[in-house]
Amino acid sequence: MLWSGWGDPAKAAELPPPVRRLLADLLGVRMPETPAATLDEVRPPASTLPPAALKALSAAVGEEYLRADDETRIRHTRGKSTPDLLRMRAGDASDAPDAVVLPGSHDEVAEVLRVCAEHRVAVVPFGGGTSVVGGLVAARDGFAGVVALDVARLGRLVSVDAESMVAEFEPGVRAPEAERLLAEHGFTLGHFPQSFEYATLGGFAAARSSGQASAGYGRFDDMVVGLTVATPQGTLDLGRAPKSAAGPDLRQVILGSEGAFGVITSLRLRVRPVPEVRAYEGWRFASFPAGVAALRRLAQEGAAPTVLRLSDETETMVGLARPEELGTFASEPGCLVIAGYEGTPGDVAYRRERAAATLTETGGVPLGPEPGEKWAHGRYSAPYLRDSLLAAGATVETLETACFWSGLPRLYEAVREALTASLGSPLIMCHVSHVYETGASLYFTVVTAQSDDPVAQWESAKGAVTDAIGQAGGTVSHHHGVGRDHLGAYALEIGELGVAVLRGVKERLDPDGILNPGILIS
Ligand SMILES: Cc1cc2nc3c(=O)[nH]c(=O)nc-3n(C[C@H](O)[C@H](O)[C@H](O)COP(=O)(O)OP(=O)(O)OC[C@H]3O[C@@H](n4cnc5c(N)ncnc54)[C@H](O)[C@@H]3O)c2cc1C
C-alpha cells in the first residue's frame, strides 16, 4: 500500500492528456506548485512514550513486534480519505503514532490494553488503514502517547462450520484472503467494498461496512453472527445463536463501535456457497428519478439482483465516455443501471427474468452485458485514479448518506446544492448503491480544482454538506462510519441521551478512555 496514496504502486493510473485538458478547461485545475513529499523527506514527531511503557509493551508482544521506526509510524498515520492523503502528500506526519504494536493472540491484545491503561497510553486499533472518516486519528490530549495496535498478525481462518454456514476468522484477514480461504471450502462472504483489496474483516465490523453486492449478500453487519472483543475490563464473547430474544443484542453495540469500546479479536460470519453463475448487465433510464423509482420497485418486490446500482446523469456520462471523447461528449446518456446476478443457474435465471420485467415496465431499456462487464472489470480502479487527480491539482473525494425512499429526491438536491454553494462549480456525480425495501443510500463523488489550502477547502465543503444532510433528514453515514470527521453530526443524530448511553458503555468497558479517544463519541 502506498504510504501517501492508494494501493499497489504498479497499478497507478495515468491521466490521459484529454482528461487533463478537460480538467483545466472545465474546472480550472492547475498543477500544484509544490511536488508531493517523498517518504524519506517526512519526519514524524519525536515519540513521547515513556520508556517503562515501551518496555512493558515489548514484553507483551515480543521485541520484534513493537516497532517505533519512522517508516512504520508513517505507514500507520491516518487513513485514506482525501484530506488524509493531501496531508501526507504535504509531508505532514504530525498524527503519527509513537509506536506500532502487533499482538499475535487475543491474550496479547488484552495485555497490550492492560499495559496502555496502566501507562495512560491511547490505543488505535488498526486493520487495513482504509478509514475515510478520521477513524485512525486519536486525540492525544491527556495521554502519555499513542500506539497503533495493528491486527495484521491475527490473520487466520479459525474454523468453518459448513452445516451452519458459519466461518470463524481472526480480525486481521484482508478481504481477498478471506475469499481465497473460504473458496477452498466452497464458500464466499460476498462482501466487495471498493476498498476490498486492503480492508480487513475486523475493520468491516468495526465500521459497519457495506459492499457493492449488498443487495444480494447484505451489509457486513448482517453477516456477523458472533464476536469476541478484548476490552480493558475483560473479554466480551457475543452471539451463540443467529437470533435471540435474550435481551438486547450486544453484538449491535460492538458493530460500528470503531475501536472505541474494545478490539475485535474474532468474528463468526455467515457465509454463502460460491456462486456458480455471475452475470452483470446494463439498463438505461431516461432520468435519475425514473431510475430511482425502478430500483425502489425492485427492492420492494423481492427477488432483487445481487448487485444493483444507478448512476445519475453526470456519473453516467463520465463513466460511458472514452477519455478522447470526454471534451465533446454531447449525446444524452440518460442514467445507467448496473444489475448483477450471482447464484445457481436456476436462481439467477429466475431473478433476472423477474427483474427484467420490472425494469422494462418502469421504462428501462436493456443495454446487454457490456456495461455490466465493464463495471465489474473496473470496480476497484477508481481509488488509483484519485492519486493521479490529486497530483494533477484536482481534489476528488466521496461522501455518502441514506434515507427513506420518500426523502431521497430532497436529500439528493440538498447535497448537490451545498457542494455547489461551497465549491463553485464542481463536478458532482452520484449513484444509488445500496437498496432496501424502505430506502437507499446515495454515494457522491466530487471533483474540483484545488485551492491554495485544499484541506481547508474540502473541510469547509464537507461541513456544509454534513449540515445539509442533517437538515434533509439523511444519516451522516450509510457505511463509512463516524470516526472523527462525523463526531458532531452523529451526536446531533442520536441526541444528548443517545450520546450519554454510549458514554456509559465506554466508561464501563474502557474507564481510562484509552481506546480511540475522540473517535465515535467525544
Ligand atoms: C478507496 C476506498 C474505498 C472504500 N470503499 C468502501 C466501500 O465500498 N464500502 C465501505 O463500507 N467502506 C468503504 N471504504 C471505507 C473503509 O474501507 C471501510 O470503513 C472499512 O470497513 C475499513 O476497514 P479497515 O480494515 O481498513 O479498517 P481501519 O481503517 O483500519 O479501521 C477502521 C476503524 O475501525 C477500527 N478498527 C479496525 N480494526 C478493528 C478491530 N479489529 N477491532 C476494533 N476496532 C477496529 C479502527 O480503529 C478505525 O476506527 C473505502 C475506503 C477507501 C479508502
XYZ file of N, CA, C and O in Angstrom, residues 161-265:
420
model
N -17.864 -24.049 9.905
C -18.981 -24.928 10.235
C -19.862 -24.970 8.975
O -20.744 -24.117 8.793
N -19.573 -25.957 8.112
C -20.233 -25.988 6.802
C -21.736 -26.214 6.946
O -22.536 -25.717 6.148
N -22.119 -26.967 7.973
C -23.537 -27.274 8.163
C -24.330 -25.990 8.483
O -25.404 -25.755 7.927
N -23.761 -25.171 9.360
C -24.454 -23.923 9.728
C -24.127 -22.790 8.766
O -24.735 -21.725 8.851
N -23.146 -22.991 7.912
C -22.624 -21.958 7.009
C -22.130 -20.761 7.826
O -22.519 -19.608 7.617
N -21.248 -21.079 8.792
C -20.623 -20.053 9.637
C -19.115 -20.291 9.629
O -18.655 -21.414 9.817
N -18.344 -19.223 9.400
C -16.884 -19.327 9.430
C -16.355 -18.399 10.510
O -16.842 -17.280 10.663
N -15.350 -18.884 11.250
C -14.736 -18.037 12.271
C -13.388 -17.537 11.775
O -12.543 -18.326 11.333
N -13.192 -16.245 11.857
C -11.955 -15.611 11.393
C -11.349 -14.783 12.506
O -12.066 -14.224 13.357
N -10.032 -14.606 12.422
C -9.391 -13.555 13.199
C -9.583 -12.225 12.448
O -9.869 -12.224 11.247
N -9.414 -11.085 13.133
C -9.851 -9.821 12.539
C -8.928 -9.240 11.473
O -9.341 -8.404 10.676
N -7.651 -9.683 11.447
C -6.699 -9.039 10.531
C -6.701 -9.613 9.128
O -5.886 -9.213 8.287
N -7.615 -10.547 8.846
C -7.658 -11.144 7.499
C -8.207 -10.107 6.522
O -9.280 -9.540 6.752
N -7.459 -9.854 5.468
C -7.955 -8.921 4.440
C -8.981 -9.625 3.563
O -8.963 -10.852 3.426
N -9.841 -8.813 2.934
C -10.970 -9.387 2.199
C -10.552 -10.387 1.102
O -11.162 -11.467 1.004
N -9.538 -10.100 0.273
C -9.195 -11.079 -0.774
C -8.736 -12.416 -0.184
O -9.049 -13.483 -0.715
N -7.987 -12.338 0.942
C -7.510 -13.564 1.588
C -8.692 -14.330 2.188
O -8.757 -15.560 2.115
N -9.657 -13.594 2.749
C -10.850 -14.260 3.298
C -11.578 -15.012 2.186
O -11.993 -16.169 2.361
N -11.705 -14.365 1.027
C -12.387 -15.027 -0.102
C -11.601 -16.254 -0.563
O -12.178 -17.300 -0.869
N -10.261 -16.107 -0.600
C -9.435 -17.243 -1.063
C -9.570 -18.432 -0.103
O -9.783 -19.574 -0.526
N -9.505 -18.123 1.201
C -9.590 -19.201 2.203
C -10.969 -19.860 2.185
O -11.092 -21.098 2.274
N -12.015 -19.047 2.048
C -13.375 -19.604 2.050
C -13.630 -20.422 0.782
O -14.339 -21.440 0.829
N -13.061 -19.958 -0.341
C -13.296 -20.662 -1.614
C -12.811 -22.106 -1.531
O -13.382 -23.006 -2.163
N -11.771 -22.344 -0.716
C -11.272 -23.729 -0.562
C -12.355 -24.624 0.053
O -12.318 -25.840 -0.086
N -13.312 -24.008 0.734
C -14.423 -24.771 1.339
C -15.717 -24.615 0.534
O -16.777 -25.035 0.974
N -15.618 -23.954 -0.610
C -16.801 -23.765 -1.455
C -17.686 -22.600 -1.032
O -18.847 -22.512 -1.449
N -17.140 -21.674 -0.200
C -17.967 -20.571 0.302
C -17.413 -19.209 -0.117
O -16.257 -19.069 -0.506
N -18.266 -18.210 0.021
C -17.879 -16.806 -0.166
C -18.563 -15.978 0.921
O -19.609 -16.381 1.434
N -17.950 -14.819 1.234
C -18.649 -13.861 2.109
C -19.587 -13.001 1.279
O -20.633 -12.582 1.727
N -19.138 -12.683 0.055
C -19.933 -11.799 -0.797
C -19.807 -10.344 -0.377
O -20.692 -9.541 -0.647
N -18.694 -9.991 0.283
C -18.503 -8.599 0.709
C -17.424 -7.954 -0.161
O -16.244 -8.273 -0.020
N -17.855 -7.060 -1.051
C -16.921 -6.491 -2.027
C -16.996 -4.960 -2.034
O -17.489 -4.360 -2.989
N -16.509 -4.312 -0.967
C -16.466 -2.842 -0.999
C -15.366 -2.396 -1.952
O -14.531 -3.218 -2.379
N -15.337 -1.106 -2.271
C -14.301 -0.648 -3.206
C -12.910 -0.744 -2.570
O -11.905 -0.789 -3.269
N -12.854 -0.801 -1.243
C -11.581 -0.955 -0.540
C -11.215 -2.425 -0.350
O -10.311 -2.750 0.440
N -11.899 -3.329 -1.056
C -11.750 -4.776 -0.945
C -10.287 -5.233 -0.840
O -9.945 -6.070 -0.017
N -9.415 -4.651 -1.681
C -8.040 -5.176 -1.776
C -7.261 -5.058 -0.470
O -6.328 -5.800 -0.227
N -7.620 -4.068 0.391
C -6.786 -3.801 1.569
C -7.505 -3.879 2.909
O -6.864 -4.060 3.944
N -8.823 -3.695 2.936
C -9.519 -3.611 4.226
C -9.627 -5.006 4.865
O -9.581 -6.031 4.191
N -9.796 -5.005 6.201
C -9.820 -6.261 6.961
C -11.231 -6.572 7.490
O -12.078 -5.677 7.599
N -11.421 -7.812 7.881
C -12.725 -8.223 8.400
C -13.061 -7.478 9.699
O -14.199 -7.052 9.907
N -12.060 -7.309 10.565
C -12.302 -6.569 11.811
C -12.715 -5.133 11.520
O -13.617 -4.589 12.158
N -12.061 -4.521 10.540
C -12.400 -3.136 10.150
C -13.807 -3.051 9.583
O -14.533 -2.087 9.841
N -14.212 -4.066 8.819
C -15.582 -4.062 8.256
C -16.617 -4.064 9.376
O -17.634 -3.378 9.315
N -16.361 -4.901 10.399
C -17.327 -4.986 11.501
C -17.294 -3.707 12.329
O -18.343 -3.170 12.710
N -16.078 -3.212 12.594
C -15.933 -2.034 13.459
C -16.563 -0.801 12.827
O -17.000 0.100 13.532
N -16.585 -0.747 11.479
C -17.108 0.454 10.807
C -18.426 0.190 10.071
O -18.865 1.024 9.296
N -19.037 -0.955 10.269
C -20.331 -1.286 9.625
C -20.278 -1.072 8.124
O -21.093 -0.338 7.538
N -19.333 -1.772 7.503
C -19.114 -1.594 6.067
C -20.248 -2.189 5.228
O -20.997 -3.057 5.680
N -20.344 -1.701 3.999
C -21.319 -2.264 3.063
C -20.642 -2.422 1.702
O -19.964 -1.503 1.239
N -20.821 -3.572 1.077
C -20.123 -3.851 -0.184
C -21.007 -3.639 -1.404
O -22.213 -3.386 -1.284
N -20.377 -3.754 -2.577
C -21.100 -3.457 -3.821
C -22.195 -4.484 -4.123
O -23.088 -4.224 -4.918
N -22.117 -5.654 -3.502
C -23.137 -6.678 -3.750
C -24.090 -6.784 -2.563
O -24.650 -7.848 -2.279
N -24.297 -5.662 -1.884
C -25.102 -5.696 -0.653
C -26.563 -6.046 -0.919
O -27.245 -6.576 -0.043
N -27.072 -5.766 -2.126
C -28.476 -6.100 -2.408
C -28.692 -7.605 -2.300
O -29.763 -8.064 -1.909
N -27.649 -8.374 -2.627
C -27.784 -9.835 -2.588
C -27.246 -10.466 -1.321
O -27.866 -11.357 -0.746
N -26.058 -10.018 -0.867
C -25.408 -10.673 0.271
C -25.633 -9.941 1.589
O -25.280 -10.445 2.651
N -26.166 -8.713 1.508
C -26.376 -7.932 2.728
C -25.150 -7.129 3.101
O -24.080 -7.270 2.513
N -25.337 -6.250 4.071
C -24.233 -5.456 4.604
C -23.328 -6.354 5.445
O -23.737 -7.436 5.845
N -22.147 -5.857 5.821
C -21.260 -6.699 6.617
C -21.874 -6.981 7.986
O -21.761 -8.091 8.503
N -22.578 -5.971 8.569
C -23.138 -6.235 9.899
C -24.233 -7.321 9.850
O -24.481 -7.991 10.843
N -24.840 -7.521 8.665
C -25.799 -8.634 8.524
C -25.097 -9.996 8.580
O -25.728 -11.024 8.819
N -23.799 -9.992 8.256
C -23.073 -11.269 8.158
C -22.514 -11.727 9.494
O -22.117 -12.878 9.641
N -22.417 -10.791 10.459
C -21.754 -11.118 11.733
C -22.738 -11.831 12.657
O -23.747 -11.255 13.060
N -22.435 -13.077 13.004
C -23.302 -13.792 13.958
C -22.644 -13.918 15.337
O -23.300 -14.270 16.309
N -21.342 -13.650 15.409
C -20.673 -13.724 16.708
C -19.390 -12.922 16.718
O -18.761 -12.725 15.674
N -19.015 -12.452 17.916
C -17.817 -11.606 18.051
C -17.124 -11.894 19.374
O -17.800 -12.106 20.386
N -15.791 -11.863 19.364
C -15.048 -11.831 20.622
C -14.304 -10.501 20.666
O -13.706 -10.086 19.664
N -14.384 -9.837 21.794
C -13.830 -8.483 21.902
C -12.976 -8.381 23.160
O -13.443 -8.707 24.258
N -11.741 -7.918 22.980
C -10.886 -7.653 24.146
C -11.104 -6.203 24.557
O -10.992 -5.303 23.722
N -11.442 -5.999 25.823
C -11.601 -4.629 26.328
C -10.664 -4.465 27.525
O -10.235 -5.467 28.122
N -10.400 -3.234 27.935
C -9.551 -3.045 29.119
C -10.172 -3.662 30.370
O -9.496 -3.851 31.369
N -11.458 -3.986 30.345
C -12.139 -4.540 31.514
C -12.440 -6.030 31.376
O -13.197 -6.576 32.175
N -11.909 -6.677 30.352
C -12.156 -8.110 30.190
C -12.662 -8.420 28.790
O -12.680 -7.548 27.910
N -13.101 -9.683 28.615
C -13.477 -10.148 27.283
C -14.984 -10.244 27.141
O -15.668 -10.745 28.038
N -15.485 -9.786 26.002
C -16.902 -9.994 25.656
C -16.963 -11.088 24.605
O -16.255 -11.016 23.595
N -17.804 -12.094 24.842
C -17.985 -13.176 23.874
C -19.459 -13.187 23.504
O -20.294 -13.551 24.330
N -19.786 -12.767 22.289
C -21.177 -12.479 21.955
C -21.666 -13.316 20.783
O -20.942 -13.477 19.800
N -22.913 -13.822 20.892
C -23.548 -14.491 19.765
C -23.461 -15.992 19.843
O -22.505 -16.584 19.361
N -24.488 -16.637 20.444
C -24.479 -18.101 20.480
C -25.614 -18.688 19.647
O -25.867 -19.884 19.665
N -26.337 -17.835 18.938
C -27.391 -18.291 18.018
C -27.576 -17.194 16.969
O -27.227 -16.035 17.227
N -28.139 -17.530 15.805
C -28.283 -16.484 14.786
C -29.112 -15.308 15.294
O -28.774 -14.160 15.065
N -30.204 -15.607 15.975
C -31.052 -14.567 16.575
C -31.399 -15.034 17.979
O -31.387 -16.239 18.264
N -31.741 -14.092 18.841
C -32.036 -14.453 20.220
C -32.991 -13.427 20.816
O -32.952 -12.245 20.445
N -33.836 -13.902 21.728
C -34.721 -12.979 22.438
C -34.188 -12.714 23.840
O -34.883 -12.147 24.681
N -32.947 -13.146 24.064
C -32.367 -12.957 25.396
C -31.830 -11.534 25.528
O -30.626 -11.290 25.442
N -32.746 -10.613 25.684
C -32.361 -9.222 25.918
C -31.862 -8.509 24.678
O -31.892 -9.054 23.577
N -31.395 -7.257 24.867
C -30.853 -6.513 23.729
C -29.652 -7.250 23.140
O -28.948 -7.978 23.834
N -29.430 -7.062 21.862
C -28.364 -7.782 21.162
C -27.059 -6.991 21.292
O -26.853 -5.995 20.598
N -26.177 -7.461 22.173
C -24.939 -6.707 22.426
C -23.980 -6.724 21.223
O -23.072 -5.897 21.148
N -24.204 -7.644 20.289
C -23.371 -7.620 19.077
C -23.528 -6.269 18.385
O -22.581 -5.725 17.826
N -24.745 -5.743 18.454
C -25.026 -4.475 17.781
C -24.319 -3.300 18.457
O -24.144 -2.256 17.832
N -23.945 -3.486 19.724
C -23.209 -2.412 20.410
C -21.757 -2.368 19.911
O -21.137 -1.309 19.836
N -21.252 -3.531 19.562
C -19.853 -3.584 19.087
C -19.772 -3.235 17.598
O -18.859 -2.527 17.167
N -20.739 -3.717 16.806
C -20.736 -3.380 15.376
C -20.839 -1.860 15.243
O -21.740 -1.246 15.825
N -19.921 -1.266 14.512
C -19.947 0.191 14.367
C -19.303 0.938 15.520
O -19.338 2.164 15.541
N -18.691 0.227 16.479
C -18.117 0.943 17.633
C -16.715 1.479 17.334
O -16.120 2.172 18.169
N -16.166 1.173 16.171
C -14.948 1.804 15.649
C -13.803 1.807 16.662
O -13.093 2.812 16.836
N -13.625 0.697 17.332
C -12.475 0.550 18.214
C -12.569 1.358 19.498
O -11.621 1.370 20.281
N -13.694 2.013 19.749
C -13.798 2.849 20.954
C -14.217 2.047 22.181
O -14.069 2.524 23.310
N -14.748 0.817 21.974
C -15.200 0.013 23.117
C -14.298 -1.203 23.376
O -14.353 -1.802 24.436
N -13.557 -1.618 22.352
C -12.722 -2.805 22.505
C -12.115 -3.179 21.167
O -12.405 -2.549 20.146
N -11.267 -4.198 21.195
C -10.626 -4.669 19.969
C -11.264 -6.008 19.590
O -11.255 -6.953 20.400
N -11.835 -6.080 18.413
C -12.441 -7.334 17.949
C -11.303 -8.308 17.634
O -10.426 -7.996 16.824
N -11.326 -9.462 18.296
C -10.240 -10.422 18.072
C -10.726 -11.679 17.352
O -9.931 -12.511 16.948
